[in-house]
Amino acid sequence: MAHKVVIIGSGPAGHTAAIYAARANLNPVMYEGFMAGGVAAGGQLTTTTEVENFPGFPEGIDGTKLTQLFREQSVKYGTTIHTQTITKVDFSKRPFVLWSDDERIEAESVIIATGATAKRMHIPGEETFWQRGISACAVCDGALPIFRGKELAVIGGGDSAVEEANHLAKFASKVYLIHRRDTLRASQIMQKRAMEHPKIEILWNQNVIEAKGEQQGLTSIVLENTQNKNQSQLSVGGLFYAIGHVPNTEIFKGQLDLDETGYIKTVPGTTQTNIEGVFAAGDVQDKIYRQAITAAGSGCMAALEAERWLEGH
Ligand code: FAD
Ligand code: NDP
């Protein structure tokens, strides 16, 4: 028999959808993934340490602990969770059909909350200093005490990089924006903001090729000029990647409308995709805000919209 609601993904969007759907007696079934997209069940928050901007935790909370609490709450209200990755879907007819390596699953409605993965550089030293000076989210981590008053670096030339550099400049003594070319990809208004900011210096035509540090964390990075290949060392207390994200939408290609960068398109102001009964929440459909609380908010919307849709079908 088809499940009323199947949720794919287990970050804040998936679990908030699960809590709402469970409390609406829809008996939701969640496929939380098994290292799907290279991330543990629980989502991107499992890759960070302190989360200081999720309401309800004035002292901050460890990212993995927060995801455990989400999961506990989903289960408490009646969500069934399978630690499996969905590998294929068929949204062409109802009930919808989903497959994992072990199962064929039927669903009357589906909530997609598969998130996105921040791109990494994979340079020497990255693993050693990940979350000990290197981060992929300035908005999330920039205000942490380890970065305050220090010289920091952001890699990238897009809107995210400029936005992150601006954000970091509030707490840092100086921010280097390191870009591999001689023109930014960011929109004109964002470029102007970076270029005119007294604390931001743009280093053009530079690649970061190594991260170095000591026991307590990152202390410097090695740069290589993309034109003459000259190398130099730059002392920084923090390195932020802003080189883009990859939404986890590979299995939906050809079935759902995706934008040019692979994010699921939803009807503005809703979580509805182009297929009735299929909803998308969280980072998989949001390339602007990308925060736990916005993901959770859209997870709530998806469950309420699924509930309403099921009532009419
Ligand atoms: P995700 O958290 O991306 O979770 C999606 C889940 O779905 C993953 O577990 C994945 O494995 C699973 N999945 C994917 N594909 C499948 C599949 N086919 N089948 C089954 N499961 C699948 N935000 C904040 O608000 N505050 C912070 O302090 C903060 N810190 C961050 C630190 C770092 C290092 C990073 C990378 C992000 C941080 N963020 C923070 C952003 C926040 O983590 C994301 O915005 C949020 O987790 C997005 O939630 P989501 O539910 O959309 O998806
Ligand atoms: P983008 O893909 O726009 O930019 C990524 C940047 O990272 C590019 O400058 C790229 O360089 C650089 N880069 C990629 N890979 C590497 C690498 N391996 N080494 C060094 N540099 C690398 O991603 P964004 O996250 O910035 O933006 C995604 C989308 O979201 C865009 O459409 C953007 O407009 C939008 N956005 C809008 C915001 C706003 O309006 N306030 C805020 C944030 C995002 P290169 O340029 O050479 O390719």
CSV table of C-alpha atoms and ligand atoms in Angstrom, one decimal:
chain,number,residue,atom,x,y,z
A,1,MET,CA,0.0,0.0,0.0
A,2,ALA,CA,1.2,3.5,-0.8
A,3,HIS,CA,2.4,5.7,2.1
A,4,LYS,CA,0.6,9.0,2.4
A,5,VAL,CA,3.8,11.0,2.7
A,6,VAL,CA,7.4,9.9,2.0
A,7,ILE,CA,10.2,12.3,2.9
A,8,ILE,CA,13.5,12.1,1.2
A,9,GLY,CA,16.4,13.6,3.2
A,10,SER,CA,17.0,14.2,6.9
A,11,GLY,CA,18.3,17.8,7.5
A,12,PRO,CA,16.2,20.5,9.3
A,13,ALA,CA,13.8,20.6,6.3
A,14,GLY,CA,13.1,16.9,6.3
A,15,HIS,CA,12.7,16.6,10.0
A,16,THR,CA,10.5,19.7,10.4
A,17,ALA,CA,8.3,18.3,7.6
A,18,ALA,CA,8.2,14.9,9.4
A,19,ILE,CA,7.2,16.5,12.7
A,20,TYR,CA,4.3,18.4,11.1
A,21,ALA,CA,3.2,15.4,9.0
A,22,ALA,CA,3.4,13.0,11.9
A,23,ARG,CA,1.3,15.4,14.1
A,24,ALA,CA,-1.2,15.5,11.3
A,25,ASN,CA,-1.6,11.7,11.5
A,26,LEU,CA,-0.1,11.2,8.1
A,27,ASN,CA,2.3,8.5,9.3
A,28,PRO,CA,5.3,9.9,7.4
A,29,VAL,CA,8.1,7.6,6.3
A,30,MET,CA,11.5,9.2,6.0
A,31,TYR,CA,14.5,7.9,4.0
A,32,GLU,CA,17.3,9.7,5.9
A,33,GLY,CA,20.1,8.6,3.5
A,34,PHE,CA,23.2,6.6,4.2
A,35,MET,CA,26.1,9.1,3.5
A,36,ALA,CA,24.0,10.4,0.6
A,37,GLY,CA,25.8,13.2,-1.2
A,38,GLY,CA,28.8,12.4,1.1
A,39,VAL,CA,27.0,13.8,4.1
A,40,ALA,CA,25.8,11.8,7.2
A,41,ALA,CA,22.1,11.4,7.9
A,42,GLY,CA,21.1,14.6,9.7
A,43,GLY,CA,22.5,16.7,6.9
A,44,GLN,CA,25.0,19.6,6.7
A,45,LEU,CA,24.7,20.5,10.4
A,46,THR,CA,26.5,17.2,11.2
A,47,THR,CA,29.6,18.7,9.5
A,48,THR,CA,29.8,21.7,11.8
A,49,THR,CA,30.6,22.3,15.5
A,50,GLU,CA,28.7,25.2,17.2
A,51,VAL,CA,25.4,26.4,15.9
A,52,GLU,CA,24.7,29.8,17.4
A,53,ASN,CA,21.8,31.1,15.3
A,54,PHE,CA,19.1,28.5,15.7
A,55,PRO,CA,16.4,29.9,18.1
A,56,GLY,CA,16.0,28.1,21.4
A,57,PHE,CA,19.6,27.6,22.2
A,58,PRO,CA,21.0,30.8,23.7
A,59,GLU,CA,24.3,29.1,24.6
A,60,GLY,CA,24.6,27.6,21.1
A,61,ILE,CA,24.4,23.9,20.3
A,62,ASP,CA,26.7,21.3,18.6
A,63,GLY,CA,25.4,20.7,15.0
A,64,THR,CA,25.3,16.9,15.4
A,65,LYS,CA,23.5,17.2,18.7
A,66,LEU,CA,20.9,19.5,17.1
A,67,THR,CA,20.3,16.9,14.3
A,68,GLN,CA,19.9,14.2,16.9
A,69,LEU,CA,17.2,16.3,18.7
A,70,PHE,CA,15.4,16.8,15.3
A,71,ARG,CA,15.4,13.0,14.7
A,72,GLU,CA,14.2,12.3,18.3
A,73,GLN,CA,11.3,14.6,17.8
A,74,SER,CA,10.3,13.2,14.5
A,75,VAL,CA,10.3,9.6,15.9
A,76,LYS,CA,8.5,10.7,19.1
A,77,TYR,CA,5.5,11.9,17.0
A,78,GLY,CA,5.4,8.8,14.8
A,79,THR,CA,7.8,9.1,11.9
A,80,THR,CA,9.2,5.9,10.6
A,81,ILE,CA,12.8,6.4,9.6
A,82,HIS,CA,14.8,4.2,7.2
A,83,THR,CA,18.6,4.6,7.0
A,84,GLN,CA,18.6,4.2,3.2
A,85,THR,CA,19.3,6.4,0.2
A,86,ILE,CA,16.7,6.9,-2.5
A,87,THR,CA,18.4,6.0,-5.7
A,88,LYS,CA,15.6,6.4,-8.3
A,89,VAL,CA,12.1,7.9,-8.5
A,90,ASP,CA,9.2,7.7,-10.9
A,91,PHE,CA,6.9,10.7,-10.6
A,92,SER,CA,5.2,10.1,-14.0
A,93,LYS,CA,2.2,8.4,-12.4
A,94,ARG,CA,0.4,8.0,-9.1
A,95,PRO,CA,1.1,6.6,-6.7
A,96,PHE,CA,4.7,7.8,-7.1
A,97,VAL,CA,7.3,5.1,-7.0
A,98,LEU,CA,10.7,5.4,-5.2
A,99,TRP,CA,13.5,2.9,-5.0
A,100,SER,CA,16.4,2.4,-2.5
A,101,ASP,CA,19.0,-0.4,-2.9
A,102,ASP,CA,16.7,-2.6,-0.8
A,103,GLU,CA,13.1,-1.5,-1.4
A,104,ARG,CA,10.5,-0.3,-3.9
A,105,ILE,CA,8.3,2.3,-2.2
A,106,GLU,CA,4.9,3.8,-3.2
A,107,ALA,CA,3.8,7.2,-2.1
A,108,GLU,CA,0.8,9.4,-2.5
A,109,SER,CA,2.9,12.5,-1.9
A,110,VAL,CA,6.6,13.1,-1.7
A,111,ILE,CA,8.5,15.8,0.2
A,112,ILE,CA,12.1,16.2,-1.2
A,113,ALA,CA,14.5,17.6,1.4
A,114,THR,CA,17.8,16.2,0.0
A,115,GLY,CA,19.7,19.5,0.6
A,116,ALA,CA,22.9,20.6,-1.1
A,117,THR,CA,26.6,20.0,-0.6
A,118,ALA,CA,29.0,22.9,-0.3
A,119,LYS,CA,31.9,22.4,-2.7
A,120,ARG,CA,35.3,21.9,-1.2
A,121,MET,CA,38.8,22.5,-2.7
A,122,HIS,CA,40.4,19.3,-1.4
A,123,ILE,CA,43.8,21.0,-0.8
A,124,PRO,CA,46.5,19.7,1.5
A,125,GLY,CA,45.7,20.6,5.1
A,126,GLU,CA,41.9,20.9,4.5
A,127,GLU,CA,41.0,17.8,6.4
A,128,THR,CA,43.3,18.7,9.3
A,129,PHE,CA,41.9,22.2,9.7
A,130,TRP,CA,38.3,21.7,8.7
A,131,GLN,CA,36.2,23.4,11.4
A,132,ARG,CA,39.4,24.4,13.0
A,133,GLY,CA,39.8,27.5,10.9
A,134,ILE,CA,38.3,26.3,7.6
A,135,SER,CA,34.6,26.5,7.0
A,136,ALA,CA,32.2,26.6,4.1
A,137,CYS,CA,29.7,28.9,5.7
A,138,ALA,CA,30.7,32.4,6.9
A,139,VAL,CA,27.2,33.4,7.9
A,140,CYS,CA,27.1,30.3,10.2
A,141,ASP,CA,30.6,30.4,11.6
A,142,GLY,CA,32.0,33.9,11.0
A,143,ALA,CA,30.9,35.3,14.4
A,144,LEU,CA,32.6,32.5,16.4
A,145,PRO,CA,35.2,33.7,18.8
A,146,ILE,CA,38.0,31.9,17.0
A,147,PHE,CA,37.6,34.3,14.0
A,148,ARG,CA,36.9,37.6,15.8
A,149,GLY,CA,39.5,40.3,15.3
A,150,LYS,CA,41.6,38.2,12.9
A,151,GLU,CA,42.6,38.5,9.3
A,152,LEU,CA,40.4,36.1,7.3
A,153,ALA,CA,40.3,34.9,3.7
A,154,VAL,CA,37.3,34.0,1.5
A,155,ILE,CA,37.8,32.0,-1.7
A,156,GLY,CA,35.5,32.7,-4.7
A,157,GLY,CA,34.3,35.5,-7.0
A,158,GLY,CA,30.5,35.0,-7.0
A,159,ASP,CA,27.7,36.7,-5.0
A,160,SER,CA,28.2,34.3,-2.1
A,161,ALA,CA,31.9,35.1,-1.8
A,162,VAL,CA,31.2,38.9,-1.7
A,163,GLU,CA,28.3,38.5,0.7
A,164,GLU,CA,30.5,36.3,3.0
A,165,ALA,CA,33.4,38.7,2.8
A,166,ASN,CA,31.0,41.6,3.8
A,167,HIS,CA,29.6,39.6,6.6
A,168,LEU,CA,33.0,38.6,7.9
A,169,ALA,CA,34.3,42.2,7.8
A,170,LYS,CA,31.9,42.9,10.7
A,171,PHE,CA,34.0,40.8,13.0
A,172,ALA,CA,37.4,40.5,11.3
A,173,SER,CA,40.3,43.0,11.3
A,174,LYS,CA,40.7,42.4,7.6
A,175,VAL,CA,39.2,40.1,4.9
A,176,TYR,CA,41.1,38.9,1.8
A,177,LEU,CA,38.8,38.0,-1.0
A,178,ILE,CA,40.8,35.5,-3.1
A,179,HIS,CA,39.7,34.9,-6.7
A,180,ARG,CA,41.2,32.8,-9.4
A,181,ARG,CA,40.5,35.3,-12.2
A,182,ASP,CA,40.8,39.1,-12.7
A,183,THR,CA,37.1,39.8,-12.8
A,184,LEU,CA,34.4,38.9,-10.3
A,185,ARG,CA,31.4,36.8,-11.3
A,186,ALA,CA,29.3,38.6,-8.6
A,187,SER,CA,26.6,41.1,-9.6
A,188,GLN,CA,27.7,44.7,-10.1
A,189,ILE,CA,26.2,46.0,-6.9
A,190,MET,CA,27.9,43.3,-4.9
A,191,GLN,CA,31.2,43.9,-6.6
A,192,LYS,CA,31.0,47.6,-5.8
A,193,ARG,CA,30.3,46.8,-2.2
A,194,ALA,CA,33.4,44.6,-2.0
A,195,MET,CA,35.7,47.0,-3.8
A,196,GLU,CA,34.7,50.0,-1.7
A,197,HIS,CA,34.8,48.2,1.7
A,198,PRO,CA,37.7,49.5,3.7
A,199,LYS,CA,38.4,46.1,5.3
A,200,ILE,CA,38.2,44.0,2.2
A,201,GLU,CA,41.2,43.5,-0.1
A,202,ILE,CA,40.7,41.5,-3.3
A,203,LEU,CA,43.6,39.3,-4.3
A,204,TRP,CA,43.2,38.6,-8.1
A,205,ASN,CA,44.5,35.7,-10.1
A,206,GLN,CA,45.3,33.6,-7.1
A,207,ASN,CA,44.6,30.0,-6.2
A,208,VAL,CA,44.8,28.7,-2.7
A,209,ILE,CA,46.9,25.5,-2.8
A,210,GLU,CA,47.5,24.6,0.8
A,211,ALA,CA,46.3,25.3,4.3
A,212,LYS,CA,48.9,25.4,7.2
A,213,GLY,CA,48.6,25.6,10.9
A,214,GLU,CA,49.5,24.6,14.4
A,215,GLN,CA,47.9,22.6,17.2
A,216,GLN,CA,45.2,25.3,17.8
A,217,GLY,CA,44.2,25.6,14.2
A,218,LEU,CA,44.8,27.3,10.8
A,219,THR,CA,47.4,30.0,10.7
A,220,SER,CA,48.3,30.5,7.1
A,221,ILE,CA,47.5,29.6,3.5
A,222,VAL,CA,49.8,29.1,0.4
A,223,LEU,CA,48.7,31.0,-2.7
A,224,GLU,CA,49.8,30.4,-6.3
A,225,ASN,CA,49.4,33.1,-8.9
A,226,THR,CA,47.4,31.6,-11.8
A,227,GLN,CA,49.4,33.5,-14.4
A,228,ASN,CA,53.1,33.3,-13.4
A,229,LYS,CA,52.8,30.4,-10.9
A,230,ASN,CA,54.6,32.4,-8.2
A,231,GLN,CA,53.8,31.1,-4.7
A,232,SER,CA,53.4,33.2,-1.6
A,233,GLN,CA,52.3,32.6,2.0
A,234,LEU,CA,49.5,34.6,3.7
A,235,SER,CA,48.9,34.6,7.4
A,236,VAL,CA,45.1,34.2,8.2
A,237,GLY,CA,43.2,32.9,11.1
A,238,GLY,CA,40.3,31.7,9.0
A,239,LEU,CA,39.6,30.4,5.5
A,240,PHE,CA,36.0,30.4,4.1
A,241,TYR,CA,35.1,28.5,0.9
A,242,ALA,CA,32.4,30.3,-1.2
A,243,ILE,CA,32.9,28.4,-4.4
A,244,GLY,CA,29.4,27.2,-4.8
A,245,HIS,CA,27.1,24.4,-3.7
A,246,VAL,CA,25.8,21.4,-5.6
A,247,PRO,CA,22.1,20.6,-4.9
A,248,ASN,CA,21.4,16.9,-4.4
A,249,THR,CA,19.0,16.6,-7.4
A,250,GLU,CA,20.7,14.1,-9.6
A,251,ILE,CA,17.9,11.5,-9.2
A,252,PHE,CA,15.2,14.1,-10.1
A,253,LYS,CA,16.7,15.2,-13.5
A,254,GLY,CA,14.3,14.7,-16.3
A,255,GLN,CA,11.4,14.4,-13.8
A,256,LEU,CA,11.2,17.7,-12.1
A,257,ASP,CA,11.9,21.2,-13.4
A,258,LEU,CA,15.3,22.3,-12.2
A,259,ASP,CA,17.0,25.7,-12.7
A,260,GLU,CA,20.2,26.1,-14.7
A,261,THR,CA,22.3,25.2,-11.6
A,262,GLY,CA,20.3,22.1,-10.7
A,263,TYR,CA,18.1,23.5,-7.9
A,264,ILE,CA,14.5,22.4,-7.8
A,265,LYS,CA,12.1,25.0,-9.1
A,266,THR,CA,9.1,25.7,-6.8
A,267,VAL,CA,6.1,27.9,-7.3
A,268,PRO,CA,7.1,31.2,-5.6
A,269,GLY,CA,5.9,31.4,-2.0
A,270,THR,CA,5.2,27.6,-1.9
A,271,THR,CA,7.1,24.3,-1.9
A,272,GLN,CA,5.1,23.0,-4.8
A,273,THR,CA,7.2,21.5,-7.7
A,274,ASN,CA,5.9,21.2,-11.3
A,275,ILE,CA,4.5,17.8,-10.3
A,276,GLU,CA,1.3,17.9,-8.2
A,277,GLY,CA,1.9,16.1,-4.9
A,278,VAL,CA,5.6,16.5,-5.0
A,279,PHE,CA,7.0,19.2,-2.8
A,280,ALA,CA,10.6,20.5,-2.2
A,281,ALA,CA,11.9,22.1,0.9
A,282,GLY,CA,15.2,23.4,2.3
A,283,ASP,CA,18.5,24.0,0.5
A,284,VAL,CA,17.6,21.7,-2.5
A,285,GLN,CA,15.3,24.6,-3.7
A,286,ASP,CA,17.0,27.6,-2.0
A,287,LYS,CA,20.3,29.0,-3.2
A,288,ILE,CA,20.0,32.3,-1.5
A,289,TYR,CA,19.4,31.8,2.3
A,290,ARG,CA,20.8,28.3,2.9
A,291,GLN,CA,20.2,28.4,6.7
A,292,ALA,CA,18.9,25.7,9.1
A,293,ILE,CA,16.0,27.9,10.2
A,294,THR,CA,14.9,28.7,6.6
A,295,ALA,CA,15.2,25.0,5.7
A,296,ALA,CA,13.1,24.1,8.7
A,297,GLY,CA,10.5,26.8,7.8
A,298,SER,CA,10.1,25.5,4.3
A,299,GLY,CA,9.9,21.9,5.7
A,300,CYS,CA,6.9,23.1,7.7
A,301,MET,CA,5.4,24.6,4.6
A,302,ALA,CA,5.9,21.4,2.6
A,303,ALA,CA,4.1,19.3,5.2
A,304,LEU,CA,1.2,21.7,5.5
A,305,GLU,CA,0.9,21.8,1.7
A,306,ALA,CA,1.1,18.0,1.4
A,307,GLU,CA,-1.6,17.6,4.0
A,308,ARG,CA,-3.9,20.0,2.2
A,309,TRP,CA,-3.1,18.4,-1.2
A,310,LEU,CA,-3.9,14.9,0.2
A,311,GLU,CA,-7.2,16.1,1.6
A,312,GLY,CA,-8.3,17.0,-2.0
A,313,HIS,CA,-7.1,13.8,-3.6
B,1,FAD,P1,20.7,19.1,4.5
B,1,FAD,O1,21.1,19.6,5.8
B,1,FAD,O2,21.6,19.3,3.3
B,1,FAD,O3,20.3,17.6,4.6
B,1,FAD,C1,19.9,16.8,3.5
B,1,FAD,C2,20.0,15.4,3.9
B,1,FAD,O4,19.4,14.6,2.9
B,1,FAD,C3,21.5,14.9,4.1
B,1,FAD,O5,21.6,14.2,5.2
B,1,FAD,C4,21.6,14.0,2.9
B,1,FAD,O6,22.5,12.9,3.2
B,1,FAD,C5,20.2,13.4,2.7
B,1,FAD,N1,20.0,13.0,1.3
B,1,FAD,C6,20.5,13.6,0.2
B,1,FAD,N2,20.1,12.8,-0.9
B,1,FAD,C7,19.4,11.8,-0.4
B,1,FAD,C8,18.7,10.7,-1.0
B,1,FAD,N3,18.8,10.5,-2.3
B,1,FAD,N4,18.1,9.8,-0.2
B,1,FAD,C9,18.0,10.0,1.1
B,1,FAD,N5,18.6,11.0,1.7
B,1,FAD,C10,19.3,11.9,1.0
B,1,FAD,N6,23.0,26.9,9.1
B,1,FAD,C11,22.6,27.6,10.2
B,1,FAD,O7,21.4,28.1,10.2
B,1,FAD,N7,23.4,27.8,11.2
B,1,FAD,C12,24.7,27.3,11.2
B,1,FAD,O8,25.5,27.5,12.2
B,1,FAD,C13,25.1,26.6,10.1
B,1,FAD,N8,26.4,26.1,10.0
B,1,FAD,C14,26.8,25.4,8.9
B,1,FAD,C15,28.1,24.9,8.8
B,1,FAD,C16,28.5,24.2,7.7
B,1,FAD,C17,29.9,23.7,7.7
B,1,FAD,C18,27.6,24.0,6.6
B,1,FAD,C19,28.0,23.2,5.4
B,1,FAD,C20,26.3,24.5,6.6
B,1,FAD,C21,25.9,25.2,7.8
B,1,FAD,N9,24.6,25.7,7.9
B,1,FAD,C22,24.2,26.4,9.0
B,1,FAD,C23,23.6,25.6,6.8
B,1,FAD,C24,22.7,24.5,7.1
B,1,FAD,O9,23.4,23.4,7.5
B,1,FAD,C25,21.8,24.2,5.9
B,1,FAD,O10,21.2,25.3,5.4
B,1,FAD,C26,20.7,23.2,6.3
B,1,FAD,O11,21.3,22.0,6.9
B,1,FAD,C27,19.9,22.7,5.1
B,1,FAD,O12,19.0,21.8,5.5
B,1,FAD,P2,18.3,20.8,4.5
B,1,FAD,O13,17.3,20.1,5.4
B,1,FAD,O14,17.8,21.5,3.3
B,1,FAD,O15,19.3,19.8,4.0
B,2,NDP,P1,28.8,30.9,-8.2
B,2,NDP,O1,28.9,29.6,-9.0
B,2,NDP,O2,28.1,32.1,-8.8
B,2,NDP,O3,30.3,31.4,-7.9
B,2,NDP,C1,31.3,30.5,-7.5
B,2,NDP,C2,32.6,31.2,-7.5
B,2,NDP,O4,33.6,30.3,-7.0
B,2,NDP,C3,33.1,31.7,-8.9
B,2,NDP,O5,33.6,32.9,-8.8
B,2,NDP,C4,34.1,30.6,-9.3
B,2,NDP,O6,35.2,31.1,-10.1
B,2,NDP,C5,34.7,30.2,-7.9
B,2,NDP,N1,35.2,28.9,-7.9
B,2,NDP,C6,34.5,27.7,-8.2
B,2,NDP,N2,35.2,26.6,-8.0
B,2,NDP,C7,36.4,27.1,-7.6
B,2,NDP,C8,37.7,26.5,-7.3
B,2,NDP,N3,37.8,25.1,-7.3
B,2,NDP,N4,38.7,27.2,-6.9
B,2,NDP,C9,38.6,28.6,-6.9
B,2,NDP,N5,37.5,29.2,-7.1
B,2,NDP,C10,36.4,28.5,-7.5
B,2,NDP,O7,28.3,30.5,-6.8
B,2,NDP,P2,27.6,31.4,-5.6
B,2,NDP,O8,27.4,30.5,-4.5
B,2,NDP,O9,28.4,32.6,-5.4
B,2,NDP,O10,26.2,31.8,-6.2
B,2,NDP,C11,25.3,30.8,-6.6
B,2,NDP,C12,24.0,31.5,-7.1
B,2,NDP,O11,23.3,32.1,-6.0
B,2,NDP,C13,24.3,32.6,-8.1
B,2,NDP,O12,23.2,32.6,-9.0
B,2,NDP,C14,24.2,33.9,-7.3
B,2,NDP,O13,23.9,35.0,-8.0
B,2,NDP,C15,23.2,33.5,-6.2
B,2,NDP,N6,23.4,34.2,-5.0
B,2,NDP,C16,22.8,35.4,-4.8
B,2,NDP,C17,23.0,36.2,-3.7
B,2,NDP,C18,22.4,37.5,-3.6
B,2,NDP,O14,21.7,37.9,-4.5
B,2,NDP,N7,22.5,38.2,-2.5
B,2,NDP,C19,23.8,35.7,-2.6
B,2,NDP,C20,24.4,34.4,-2.8
B,2,NDP,C21,24.2,33.7,-4.0
B,2,NDP,P3,34.9,31.6,-11.6
B,2,NDP,O15,34.2,32.9,-11.5
B,2,NDP,O16,36.3,31.7,-12.1
B,2,NDP,O17,34.1,30.5,-12.2
